[in-house]
Short mmCIF file of C-alpha atoms in Angstrom, two decimals:
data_model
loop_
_atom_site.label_atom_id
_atom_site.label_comp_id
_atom_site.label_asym_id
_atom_site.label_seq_id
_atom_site.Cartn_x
_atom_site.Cartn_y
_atom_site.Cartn_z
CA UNK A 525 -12.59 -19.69 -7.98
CA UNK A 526 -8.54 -19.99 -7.72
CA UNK A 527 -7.97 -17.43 -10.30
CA UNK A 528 -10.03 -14.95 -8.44
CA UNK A 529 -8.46 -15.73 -5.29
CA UNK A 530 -5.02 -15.52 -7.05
CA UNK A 531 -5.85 -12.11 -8.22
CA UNK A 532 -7.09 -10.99 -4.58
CA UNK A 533 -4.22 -12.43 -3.46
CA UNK A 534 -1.92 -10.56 -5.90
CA UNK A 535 -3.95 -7.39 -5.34
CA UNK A 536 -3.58 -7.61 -1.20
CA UNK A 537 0.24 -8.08 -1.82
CA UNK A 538 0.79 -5.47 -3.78
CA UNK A 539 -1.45 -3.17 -1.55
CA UNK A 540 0.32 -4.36 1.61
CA UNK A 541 3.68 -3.26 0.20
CA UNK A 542 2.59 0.06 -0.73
CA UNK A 543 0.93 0.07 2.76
CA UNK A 544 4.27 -0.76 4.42
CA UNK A 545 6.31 1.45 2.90
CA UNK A 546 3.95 4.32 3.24
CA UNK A 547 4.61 3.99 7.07
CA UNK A 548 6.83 5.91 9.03
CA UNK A 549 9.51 3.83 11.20
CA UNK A 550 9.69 3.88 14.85
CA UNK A 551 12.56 6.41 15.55
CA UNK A 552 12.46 6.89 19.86
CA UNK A 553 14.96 4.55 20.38
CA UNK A 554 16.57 4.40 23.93
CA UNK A 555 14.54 7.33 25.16
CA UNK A 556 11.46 5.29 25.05
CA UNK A 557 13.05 3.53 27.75
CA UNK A 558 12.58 6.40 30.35
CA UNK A 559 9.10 7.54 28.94
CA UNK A 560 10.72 10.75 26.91
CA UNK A 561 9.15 8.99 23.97
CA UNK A 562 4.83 9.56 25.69
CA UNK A 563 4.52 12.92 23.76
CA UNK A 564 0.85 13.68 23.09
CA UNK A 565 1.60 12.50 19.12
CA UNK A 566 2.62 9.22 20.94
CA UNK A 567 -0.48 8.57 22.95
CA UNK A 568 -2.84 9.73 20.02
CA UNK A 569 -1.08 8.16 17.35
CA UNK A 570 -4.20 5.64 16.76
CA UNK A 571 -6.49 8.46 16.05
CA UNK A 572 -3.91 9.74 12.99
CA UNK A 573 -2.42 8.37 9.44
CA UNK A 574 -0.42 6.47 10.66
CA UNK A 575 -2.38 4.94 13.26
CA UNK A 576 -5.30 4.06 10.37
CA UNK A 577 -2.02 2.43 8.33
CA UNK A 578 -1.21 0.18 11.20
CA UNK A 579 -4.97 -1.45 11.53
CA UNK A 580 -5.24 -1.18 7.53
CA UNK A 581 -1.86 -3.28 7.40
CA UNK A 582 -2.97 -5.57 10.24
CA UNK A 583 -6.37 -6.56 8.37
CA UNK A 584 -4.51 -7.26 4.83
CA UNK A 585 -1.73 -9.14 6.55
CA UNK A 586 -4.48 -11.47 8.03
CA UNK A 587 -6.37 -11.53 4.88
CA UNK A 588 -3.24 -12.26 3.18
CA UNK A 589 -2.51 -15.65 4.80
CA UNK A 590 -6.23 -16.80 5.01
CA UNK A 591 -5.87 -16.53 1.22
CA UNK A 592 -2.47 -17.90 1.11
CA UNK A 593 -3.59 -21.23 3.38
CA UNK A 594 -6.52 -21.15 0.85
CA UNK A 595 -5.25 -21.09 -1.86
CA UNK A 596 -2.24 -24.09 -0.90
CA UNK A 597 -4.50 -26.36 0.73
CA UNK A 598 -6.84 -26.28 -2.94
CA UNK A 599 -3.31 -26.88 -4.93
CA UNK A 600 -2.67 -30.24 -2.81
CA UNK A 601 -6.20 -31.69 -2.94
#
């Protein structure tokens, strides 16, 4: 069972990286502040690529430290 999880583990990392890197970086800077940065690409941004990165990075983060916990708490027991 811990070499399985190890390799899940080591799969999710590398697939998070990729993930991370595949994403674009958040470029409005100060005019954000007065709302320049609400274009209709802002508001919609969940429905695009980019948008599906964000949840897809958000879910293998998570599943990343459940495994991670896991996987510690068996090495100590």
């Amino acid at each position: 069972m811990e070499t399985f999880l190890t390799v899940v583990f080591i799969a999710i990392s590398v697939a998070l990286t990729v993930i991370v890197l595949m994403q674009e970086g958040k470029d409005a800077g100060l005019g954000s502040i007065g709302g320049i940065g609400d274009t209709y690409w802002g508001k919609n941004k969940s429905r695009s690529m980019e948008g599906n990165l964000i949840k897809i990075t958000r879910w293998l983060s998570i599943a990343f430290f459940v495994i991670a916990l896991i996987l510690n708490s068996q090495r100590f027991s």
